[in-house]
Amino acid sequence: DTEVTQTPKHLVMGMTNKKSLKCEQHMGHRAMYWYKQKAKKPPELMFVYSYEKLSINESVPSRFSPECPNSSLLNLHLHALQPEDSALYLCASRVTGGLYNEQFFGPGTRLTVL
Amino acid sequence: EDKVVQSPLSLVVHEGDTVTLNCSYEVTNFRSLLWYKQEKKAPTFLFMLTSSGIEKKSGRLSSILDKKELFSILNITATQTGDSAIYLCAESNSNSGYALNFGKGTSLLVTP
């Protein structure tokens, strides 16, 4: 299994909703990432997990709450989002150690906040 | 602040042309430079470069890194309409857990 999967593919939510994005990989990668990509912009880092521990939070508002329940799974919990949070949310994973730090991206969740 | 700068930002060519995309970087604790292709979905990995002067090739695509001059190029020969995409260059360093710091991308359109 050499892929990163993300669910759902699309999500529409209101500003008072609570929802979660899910990311899964079975490549044995111990580093996982959340990126946010706005239209016509490159992806921007949100969070880094290394060995299931949050190692970097790029000053992301608390309405985004990441969670890494195990080495294969990464969640992003969403609460009280704003319309400007509408974007493509990308998960990526990378093998740790050594020189091999290619990151492989999931297909993304396209989020619309109304 | 670490920077990755790509040029040109957009490019229109005819099928069969050869294109060269540029990426320069200014980073501390540089580890590697990566190229991705993005169509209307997630970025797909093309190349990772860590050493100067060693060309990576995959079919009609090739890339090389110059660590002294701090730049990389991505070449596409005999372009096809399926090469139309945004090409993203990113650096990865130990300061940020090897997260990717992307340039703005080059939007390539290959016309028939």
Short mmCIF file of C-alpha atoms in Angstrom, two decimals, chain A residues 17-71:
data_model
loop_
_atom_site.label_atom_id
_atom_site.label_comp_id
_atom_site.label_asym_id
_atom_site.label_seq_id
_atom_site.Cartn_x
_atom_site.Cartn_y
_atom_site.Cartn_z
CA ASN A 17 -20.68 23.02 12.92
CA LYS A 18 -18.10 20.58 14.24
CA LYS A 19 -16.55 18.24 11.71
CA SER A 20 -13.40 16.16 11.31
CA LEU A 21 -11.06 15.41 8.44
CA LYS A 22 -9.34 12.05 8.35
CA CYS A 23 -6.01 10.99 6.85
CA GLU A 24 -4.62 7.46 6.74
CA GLN A 25 -1.44 5.83 5.46
CA HIS A 26 -0.09 2.31 5.79
CA MET A 27 3.44 2.91 4.54
CA GLY A 28 4.96 2.89 8.01
CA HIS A 29 5.71 6.59 7.80
CA ARG A 30 6.17 8.18 11.23
CA ALA A 31 6.00 11.82 10.14
CA MET A 32 2.66 13.25 9.05
CA TYR A 33 1.66 16.73 8.02
CA TRP A 34 -1.38 18.93 7.50
CA TYR A 35 -1.19 21.65 4.85
CA LYS A 36 -3.78 24.21 3.78
CA GLN A 37 -3.97 25.35 0.16
CA LYS A 38 -5.99 28.35 -0.92
CA ALA A 39 -6.91 28.85 -4.57
CA LYS A 40 -3.96 29.78 -6.80
CA LYS A 41 -1.54 29.57 -3.85
CA PRO A 42 0.98 26.91 -2.86
CA PRO A 43 0.30 24.63 0.12
CA GLU A 44 1.11 26.14 3.51
CA LEU A 45 2.13 24.10 6.52
CA MET A 46 -0.27 23.85 9.45
CA PHE A 47 0.96 21.01 11.68
CA VAL A 48 3.75 18.42 11.87
CA TYR A 49 3.46 15.15 13.76
CA SER A 50 6.54 13.07 14.42
CA TYR A 51 6.15 9.64 16.03
CA GLU A 52 2.56 10.54 16.91
CA LYS A 53 3.57 13.69 18.78
CA LEU A 54 2.81 17.21 17.65
CA SER A 55 6.17 18.77 16.90
CA ILE A 56 5.23 21.92 14.98
CA ASN A 57 2.15 24.11 15.04
CA GLU A 58 2.48 27.00 12.61
CA SER A 59 0.43 29.41 14.73
CA VAL A 60 -2.79 27.85 13.53
CA PRO A 61 -5.98 29.17 15.20
CA SER A 62 -7.43 26.92 17.90
CA ARG A 63 -10.55 26.28 15.80
CA PHE A 64 -8.32 23.71 14.06
CA SER A 65 -7.37 20.86 16.38
CA PRO A 66 -5.12 18.06 15.15
CA GLU A 67 -4.97 14.58 16.58
CA CYS A 68 -2.77 11.57 15.85
CA PRO A 69 -4.40 8.52 17.50
CA ASN A 70 -1.87 6.06 16.06
CA SER A 71 0.99 5.86 13.59
#
